[in-house]
Amino acid sequence: MAKDLPHVVVLGAGFAGLTFCQKFRAPARVTVVDQQNHHLFQPLLYQVATAGLSATEIAVPIRSVLAKKKLTEVIMDQVTAIDLGAKRVTLTQQTLDYDYLVIAIGGVTHYFGHHEWARHALGLKTLDDALAIRQRILCSFERAETESDPAARRRLMTIVVIGGGPTGVELAGTCAELTRRVFKRDFRHIDPSQARVVLLEAGPRILPTYPPDLSQRAKEQLQELGVEVWTDAPARHIEAGRVHVDAVVLESENILWGGGIIAAPLTRRLGVKLARDGRIVTEPDLSIPGHPEAFAVGDVAEAMDARSGQPVPGVAPAAMQMGKHVAKLIAREIRSGPRPPHERPAFRYHDKGPMATIGRSRAVAWIYYKVKLSGFIAWLTWLLVHLVFLIGFRNKAVVLLEWLYAYVTFRRGSRIIYARDMEAGRADRATRQEAEVSVPPQKTTAP
Amino acid sequence: MAKDLPHVVVLGAGFAGLTFCQKFRAPARVTVVDQQNHHLFQPLLYQVATAGLSATEIAVPIRSVLAKKKLTEVIMDQVTAIDLGAKRVTLTQQTLDYDYLVIAIGGVTHYFGHHEWARHALGLKTLDDALAIRQRILCSFERAETESDPAARRRLMTIVVIGGGPTGVELAGTCAELTRRVFKRDFRHIDPSQARVVLLEAGPRILPTYPPDLSQRAKEQLQELGVEVWTDAPARHIEAGRVHVDAVVLESENILWGGGIIAAPLTRRLGVKLARDGRIVTEPDLSIPGHPEAFAVGDVAEAMDARSGQPVPGVAPAAMQMGKHVAKLIAREIRSGPRPPHERPAFRYHDKGPMATIGRSRAVAWIYYKVKLSGFIAWLTWLLVHLVFLIGFRNKAVVLLEWLYAYVTFRRGSRIIYARDMEAGRADRATRQEAEVSVPPQKTTAP
């Protein structure tokens, strides 16, 4: 590989980082670093959590996506330090000197300062998070089937989703479908239609960034699926198997966290200006103030949209557009020489409007902030948009097939509990026993 | 559920147990117990281990398969004891009294008395085994990409498969394809065609139960794929990263065990006559001597084929036929009254002959012990047979699609490393460090 070419280092292969690599065309070496070997299609993660898709259907190896980019190298490793002054990135196995840096390390689940809640309320940010939620729900219903104590059975069959944003709404909707409709044929002793799904929203309405009438439609569609939607219901305290909502205590073995995201913790050690939630405040061109050769894109960036003057939201389309913007910008500089940040083009976000699904054939969408859609037509729109954006042919075809099949038959193809999931389940139970809630332990003996 | 009906308890939902449940038609309650929630299509497990299929594609929830059997109940639990005299099975959560018992608990990986080898040589019996092998190989090649020491890199890029039976041959063939052909496009620093796959067989030829000319054809086909086939090469000792074959020491981070299976350990506590490897010796009708209402089927049974007078082999078709035989037998007894074992029909095994695949388009088959096939035509035959036997429409369609796609493009859709795989990888490394082999540890810090 030509060592004398400029070197671009990209940290993270989420939507922003991967789009950068795909759109970047210039005589330069590119090194992309990610701690995973795969790119994850996060908007469908809730489908893995609720056994609608299998994990490999929404993930694709980064090496495969970039195999044809001969000047691009993929390293699976963790970033331990970034020295913006020395233009050097340290990994656990090596250091990388760069001419241009693209920080696209994304975010982590945010428990609003209550780290201890992470033990009891499962977040949804990685494939492992999704598999953990799936095993929790599947194992709970398996345990409910043989549980003779009615109170314990109710606790096992109750799912509480905290947070009424898009993630919480999607999770609650598919959980209701899975437990109340898909499971219906499978169990003999319990009645899955007695399963309870509660969605908790601290504010006065779910989907608070949507117009009030769409929030209302979303709420009605969730209720049609059997979800209890509690608004003005902040979770004050979470412990093992219990959520305290002011005076009310919800007992549940399946507490899911649909709350917020903050920037990956590494940003705190950069020595640059950070915004709320640790995001890196960028110049209009997405470069980092004082470091014109370093950029922040995606969920890790606090950027202003030059079009609207509003902060760019933390959604996949915005991340992809930021990646593309910086790819073009750096390519132009490499070809035509550097320019100061204020002479570079500012990032303009093309916002097609928000959309969220609510289960099998329901959704709400606000196309270009003009056309409001809800119900089946909104769901079809959502389906088409997501299929178009899915990266890699294989996934697109298989996901379509899975969805069609699930839609026609109401079966769930991915309701598989791995043995190590059971191990995790046992660990959970051990934890709960520490908390002095009596659930009988299971032995690990054969068959 | 009608409590006064006879109660049939089935232990295990592998090929034998599940086929029993599907073929059993009589006025009786059936309870099937399995420690997993899914039935596993074991003949394709090596495809999951080598990232050709994803785990959910060869597994199907037992509840789904049996959803329409209204008198059949599925319990996910472990069997802790069987009392043949009292006709009672004890689980961790409850006890079950039976009128008829079908023991179909299968086998576990057998290290020929060297339990300590299990730490170093990965077996292939469960989905978790397959995922463990997959993560080991994927992580080894990721580590090789950033490894600067040539000896360490060679060790990471060497795969040793122990045992030249069908499992070992299938594993070695697909490992060679994965590492030498599929990985080729993906890596920049290492040359995957330098990957080394060694198949060790203790005896004079691989596939020893096949005729010698098919063994020879299998060996040639493996060699075409780049596999080194070592015969008369027993593994004398296995330690972390090393296999001792007499005086020769093979260094490898990827040691896979394609060796034998013994019956699940529970059989030792039954107080009945056991054969080699702990299998339950059965009467010709597959009942357990002295217990005409209890049967052993599948890999846990040591049965004689009434047709050939030979022991029934431990393969999927034999297990399915045993399950069907006992299903018909018990149904007839429930309808027409019990008969003593010697008046019942003896089990006759319809053997269509053995077949084994060797990678992408190669196989050997011996149809009805008459027609010998090898190469592409044998592989097509193998493909058709396995598709026909795959249980559940969805899996059949998706597996076909995956195979066609993999066949056309040589891509592997399932090369996903989960974070917990990385955790496991770190644990491996820690173990290896105890063994005083220096591999640098990785930190868990972000991004």
PDB file of N, CA, C and O in Angstrom, chain A residues 22-60:
ATOM      1  N   GLN A  22     -17.683   4.632   2.140  1.00  0.00           N
ATOM      2  CA  GLN A  22     -18.259   4.275   0.847  1.00  0.00           C
ATOM      3  C   GLN A  22     -18.239   5.446  -0.131  1.00  0.00           C
ATOM      4  O   GLN A  22     -18.068   5.260  -1.329  1.00  0.00           O
ATOM      5  N   LYS A  23     -18.416   6.666   0.395  1.00  0.00           N
ATOM      6  CA  LYS A  23     -18.516   7.832  -0.488  1.00  0.00           C
ATOM      7  C   LYS A  23     -17.168   8.490  -0.761  1.00  0.00           C
ATOM      8  O   LYS A  23     -17.063   9.348  -1.637  1.00  0.00           O
ATOM      9  N   PHE A  24     -16.132   8.122   0.014  1.00  0.00           N
ATOM     10  CA  PHE A  24     -14.846   8.797  -0.098  1.00  0.00           C
ATOM     11  C   PHE A  24     -14.087   8.298  -1.326  1.00  0.00           C
ATOM     12  O   PHE A  24     -13.808   7.099  -1.449  1.00  0.00           O
ATOM     13  N   ARG A  25     -13.773   9.199  -2.236  1.00  0.00           N
ATOM     14  CA  ARG A  25     -12.989   8.830  -3.417  1.00  0.00           C
ATOM     15  C   ARG A  25     -11.891   9.855  -3.607  1.00  0.00           C
ATOM     16  O   ARG A  25     -12.149  10.978  -4.011  1.00  0.00           O
ATOM     17  N   ALA A  26     -10.650   9.448  -3.287  1.00  0.00           N
ATOM     18  CA  ALA A  26      -9.505  10.356  -3.431  1.00  0.00           C
ATOM     19  C   ALA A  26      -8.251   9.504  -3.339  1.00  0.00           C
ATOM     20  O   ALA A  26      -8.284   8.386  -2.807  1.00  0.00           O
ATOM     21  N   PRO A  27      -7.130   9.992  -3.846  1.00  0.00           N
ATOM     22  CA  PRO A  27      -5.885   9.240  -3.705  1.00  0.00           C
ATOM     23  C   PRO A  27      -5.386   9.307  -2.275  1.00  0.00           C
ATOM     24  O   PRO A  27      -4.554  10.175  -1.944  1.00  0.00           O
ATOM     25  N   ALA A  28      -5.907   8.473  -1.424  1.00  0.00           N
ATOM     26  CA  ALA A  28      -5.549   8.491  -0.005  1.00  0.00           C
ATOM     27  C   ALA A  28      -5.776   7.112   0.579  1.00  0.00           C
ATOM     28  O   ALA A  28      -6.634   6.357   0.119  1.00  0.00           O
ATOM     29  N   ARG A  29      -4.986   6.774   1.597  1.00  0.00           N
ATOM     30  CA  ARG A  29      -5.218   5.551   2.342  1.00  0.00           C
ATOM     31  C   ARG A  29      -6.282   5.825   3.399  1.00  0.00           C
ATOM     32  O   ARG A  29      -6.287   6.887   4.027  1.00  0.00           O
ATOM     33  N   VAL A  30      -7.169   4.876   3.608  1.00  0.00           N
ATOM     34  CA  VAL A  30      -8.185   5.015   4.655  1.00  0.00           C
ATOM     35  C   VAL A  30      -8.037   3.832   5.607  1.00  0.00           C
ATOM     36  O   VAL A  30      -7.916   2.683   5.167  1.00  0.00           O
ATOM     37  N   THR A  31      -8.007   4.107   6.907  1.00  0.00           N
ATOM     38  CA  THR A  31      -8.033   3.048   7.909  1.00  0.00           C
ATOM     39  C   THR A  31      -9.265   3.247   8.766  1.00  0.00           C
ATOM     40  O   THR A  31      -9.438   4.303   9.377  1.00  0.00           O
ATOM     41  N   VAL A  32     -10.146   2.249   8.794  1.00  0.00           N
ATOM     42  CA  VAL A  32     -11.349   2.350   9.619  1.00  0.00           C
ATOM     43  C   VAL A  32     -11.221   1.383  10.792  1.00  0.00           C
ATOM     44  O   VAL A  32     -10.840   0.228  10.618  1.00  0.00           O
ATOM     45  N   VAL A  33     -11.465   1.905  11.991  1.00  0.00           N
ATOM     46  CA  VAL A  33     -11.314   1.134  13.219  1.00  0.00           C
ATOM     47  C   VAL A  33     -12.683   0.956  13.869  1.00  0.00           C
ATOM     48  O   VAL A  33     -13.414   1.933  14.020  1.00  0.00           O
ATOM     49  N   ASP A  34     -13.025  -0.283  14.204  1.00  0.00           N
ATOM     50  CA  ASP A  34     -14.261  -0.499  14.958  1.00  0.00           C
ATOM     51  C   ASP A  34     -14.011  -1.637  15.938  1.00  0.00           C
ATOM     52  O   ASP A  34     -13.250  -2.558  15.676  1.00  0.00           O
ATOM     53  N   GLN A  35     -14.662  -1.569  17.097  1.00  0.00           N
ATOM     54  CA  GLN A  35     -14.459  -2.647  18.072  1.00  0.00           C
ATOM     55  C   GLN A  35     -15.257  -3.889  17.709  1.00  0.00           C
ATOM     56  O   GLN A  35     -15.002  -4.974  18.222  1.00  0.00           O
ATOM     57  N   GLN A  36     -16.227  -3.752  16.807  1.00  0.00           N
ATOM     58  CA  GLN A  36     -16.961  -4.893  16.289  1.00  0.00           C
ATOM     59  C   GLN A  36     -16.434  -5.221  14.903  1.00  0.00           C
ATOM     60  O   GLN A  36     -15.819  -4.382  14.258  1.00  0.00           O
ATOM     61  N   ASN A  37     -16.712  -6.425  14.416  1.00  0.00           N
ATOM     62  CA  ASN A  37     -16.337  -6.738  13.038  1.00  0.00           C
ATOM     63  C   ASN A  37     -17.491  -6.462  12.074  1.00  0.00           C
ATOM     64  O   ASN A  37     -17.360  -6.680  10.895  1.00  0.00           O
ATOM     65  N   HIS A  38     -18.612  -5.941  12.601  1.00  0.00           N
ATOM     66  CA  HIS A  38     -19.779  -5.768  11.751  1.00  0.00           C
ATOM     67  C   HIS A  38     -20.395  -4.381  11.858  1.00  0.00           C
ATOM     68  O   HIS A  38     -20.299  -3.720  12.884  1.00  0.00           O
ATOM     69  N   HIS A  39     -21.011  -3.976  10.767  1.00  0.00           N
ATOM     70  CA  HIS A  39     -21.884  -2.808  10.780  1.00  0.00           C
ATOM     71  C   HIS A  39     -23.286  -3.278  11.142  1.00  0.00           C
ATOM     72  O   HIS A  39     -23.714  -4.336  10.706  1.00  0.00           O
ATOM     73  N   LEU A  40     -23.956  -2.465  11.945  1.00  0.00           N
ATOM     74  CA  LEU A  40     -25.262  -2.871  12.465  1.00  0.00           C
ATOM     75  C   LEU A  40     -26.338  -1.923  11.937  1.00  0.00           C
ATOM     76  O   LEU A  40     -26.180  -0.707  11.973  1.00  0.00           O
ATOM     77  N   PHE A  41     -27.426  -2.514  11.420  1.00  0.00           N
ATOM     78  CA  PHE A  41     -28.539  -1.686  10.968  1.00  0.00           C
ATOM     79  C   PHE A  41     -29.438  -1.403  12.169  1.00  0.00           C
ATOM     80  O   PHE A  41     -30.453  -2.061  12.383  1.00  0.00           O
ATOM     81  N   GLN A  42     -29.054  -0.369  12.924  1.00  0.00           N
ATOM     82  CA  GLN A  42     -29.691  -0.117  14.217  1.00  0.00           C
ATOM     83  C   GLN A  42     -31.200   0.114  14.170  1.00  0.00           C
ATOM     84  O   GLN A  42     -31.892  -0.267  15.112  1.00  0.00           O
ATOM     85  N   PRO A  43     -31.747   0.744  13.122  1.00  0.00           N
ATOM     86  CA  PRO A  43     -33.199   0.970  13.159  1.00  0.00           C
ATOM     87  C   PRO A  43     -34.016  -0.313  13.257  1.00  0.00           C
ATOM     88  O   PRO A  43     -35.191  -0.262  13.615  1.00  0.00           O
ATOM     89  N   LEU A  44     -33.419  -1.463  12.940  1.00  0.00           N
ATOM     90  CA  LEU A  44     -34.164  -2.721  13.044  1.00  0.00           C
ATOM     91  C   LEU A  44     -33.780  -3.543  14.266  1.00  0.00           C
ATOM     92  O   LEU A  44     -34.211  -4.683  14.423  1.00  0.00           O
ATOM     93  N   LEU A  45     -32.973  -2.952  15.150  1.00  0.00           N
ATOM     94  CA  LEU A  45     -32.500  -3.696  16.308  1.00  0.00           C
ATOM     95  C   LEU A  45     -33.667  -4.190  17.175  1.00  0.00           C
ATOM     96  O   LEU A  45     -33.626  -5.288  17.725  1.00  0.00           O
ATOM     97  N   TYR A  46     -34.715  -3.393  17.263  1.00  0.00           N
ATOM     98  CA  TYR A  46     -35.855  -3.809  18.101  1.00  0.00           C
ATOM     99  C   TYR A  46     -36.502  -5.069  17.540  1.00  0.00           C
ATOM    100  O   TYR A  46     -37.130  -5.827  18.274  1.00  0.00           O
ATOM    101  N   GLN A  47     -36.358  -5.322  16.235  1.00  0.00           N
ATOM    102  CA  GLN A  47     -36.901  -6.548  15.640  1.00  0.00           C
ATOM    103  C   GLN A  47     -36.130  -7.778  16.108  1.00  0.00           C
ATOM    104  O   GLN A  47     -36.688  -8.862  16.241  1.00  0.00           O
ATOM    105  N   VAL A  48     -34.807  -7.614  16.320  1.00  0.00           N
ATOM    106  CA  VAL A  48     -34.014  -8.718  16.863  1.00  0.00           C
ATOM    107  C   VAL A  48     -34.405  -8.951  18.319  1.00  0.00           C
ATOM    108  O   VAL A  48     -34.554 -10.090  18.768  1.00  0.00           O
ATOM    109  N   ALA A  49     -34.602  -7.858  19.045  1.00  0.00           N
ATOM    110  CA  ALA A  49     -34.966  -7.970  20.463  1.00  0.00           C
ATOM    111  C   ALA A  49     -36.294  -8.700  20.647  1.00  0.00           C
ATOM    112  O   ALA A  49     -36.494  -9.387  21.639  1.00  0.00           O
ATOM    113  N   THR A  50     -37.190  -8.574  19.669  1.00  0.00           N
ATOM    114  CA  THR A  50     -38.503  -9.206  19.805  1.00  0.00           C
ATOM    115  C   THR A  50     -38.640 -10.414  18.881  1.00  0.00           C
ATOM    116  O   THR A  50     -39.747 -10.803  18.527  1.00  0.00           O
ATOM    117  N   ALA A  51     -37.495 -11.009  18.475  1.00  0.00           N
ATOM    118  CA  ALA A  51     -37.462 -12.292  17.769  1.00  0.00           C
ATOM    119  C   ALA A  51     -38.098 -12.250  16.389  1.00  0.00           C
ATOM    120  O   ALA A  51     -38.467 -13.282  15.834  1.00  0.00           O
ATOM    121  N   GLY A  52     -38.218 -11.067  15.814  1.00  0.00           N
ATOM    122  CA  GLY A  52     -38.747 -10.979  14.460  1.00  0.00           C
ATOM    123  C   GLY A  52     -37.685 -11.227  13.413  1.00  0.00           C
ATOM    124  O   GLY A  52     -37.960 -11.718  12.326  1.00  0.00           O
ATOM    125  N   LEU A  53     -36.456 -10.863  13.718  1.00  0.00           N
ATOM    126  CA  LEU A  53     -35.331 -11.085  12.811  1.00  0.00           C
ATOM    127  C   LEU A  53     -34.217 -11.738  13.606  1.00  0.00           C
ATOM    128  O   LEU A  53     -34.141 -11.591  14.820  1.00  0.00           O
ATOM    129  N   SER A  54     -33.342 -12.475  12.903  1.00  0.00           N
ATOM    130  CA  SER A  54     -32.184 -13.001  13.623  1.00  0.00           C
ATOM    131  C   SER A  54     -31.034 -12.015  13.502  1.00  0.00           C
ATOM    132  O   SER A  54     -31.006 -11.166  12.610  1.00  0.00           O
ATOM    133  N   ALA A  55     -30.100 -12.124  14.445  1.00  0.00           N
ATOM    134  CA  ALA A  55     -29.051 -11.111  14.585  1.00  0.00           C
ATOM    135  C   ALA A  55     -28.271 -10.896  13.292  1.00  0.00           C
ATOM    136  O   ALA A  55     -27.952  -9.763  12.912  1.00  0.00           O
ATOM    137  N   THR A  56     -27.973 -11.982  12.589  1.00  0.00           N
ATOM    138  CA  THR A  56     -27.141 -11.833  11.403  1.00  0.00           C
ATOM    139  C   THR A  56     -27.871 -11.150  10.256  1.00  0.00           C
ATOM    140  O   THR A  56     -27.246 -10.720   9.296  1.00  0.00           O
ATOM    141  N   GLU A  57     -29.186 -11.036  10.358  1.00  0.00           N
ATOM    142  CA  GLU A  57     -29.926 -10.422   9.262  1.00  0.00           C
ATOM    143  C   GLU A  57     -29.836  -8.908   9.253  1.00  0.00           C
ATOM    144  O   GLU A  57     -30.150  -8.281   8.250  1.00  0.00           O
ATOM    145  N   ILE A  58     -29.431  -8.316  10.365  1.00  0.00           N
ATOM    146  CA  ILE A  58     -29.307  -6.855  10.374  1.00  0.00           C
ATOM    147  C   ILE A  58     -27.861  -6.440  10.568  1.00  0.00           C
ATOM    148  O   ILE A  58     -27.579  -5.296  10.892  1.00  0.00           O
ATOM    149  N   ALA A  59     -26.929  -7.363  10.390  1.00  0.00           N
ATOM    150  CA  ALA A  59     -25.519  -7.029  10.539  1.00  0.00           C
ATOM    151  C   ALA A  59     -24.759  -7.541   9.334  1.00  0.00           C
ATOM    152  O   ALA A  59     -25.135  -8.538   8.727  1.00  0.00           O
ATOM    153  N   VAL A  60     -23.710  -6.846   8.980  1.00  0.00           N
ATOM    154  CA  VAL A  60     -22.921  -7.247   7.817  1.00  0.00           C
ATOM    155  C   VAL A  60     -21.455  -6.982   8.155  1.00  0.00           C
ATOM    156  O   VAL A  60     -21.130  -5.946   8.750  1.00  0.00           O
TER     157      VAL A  60
END
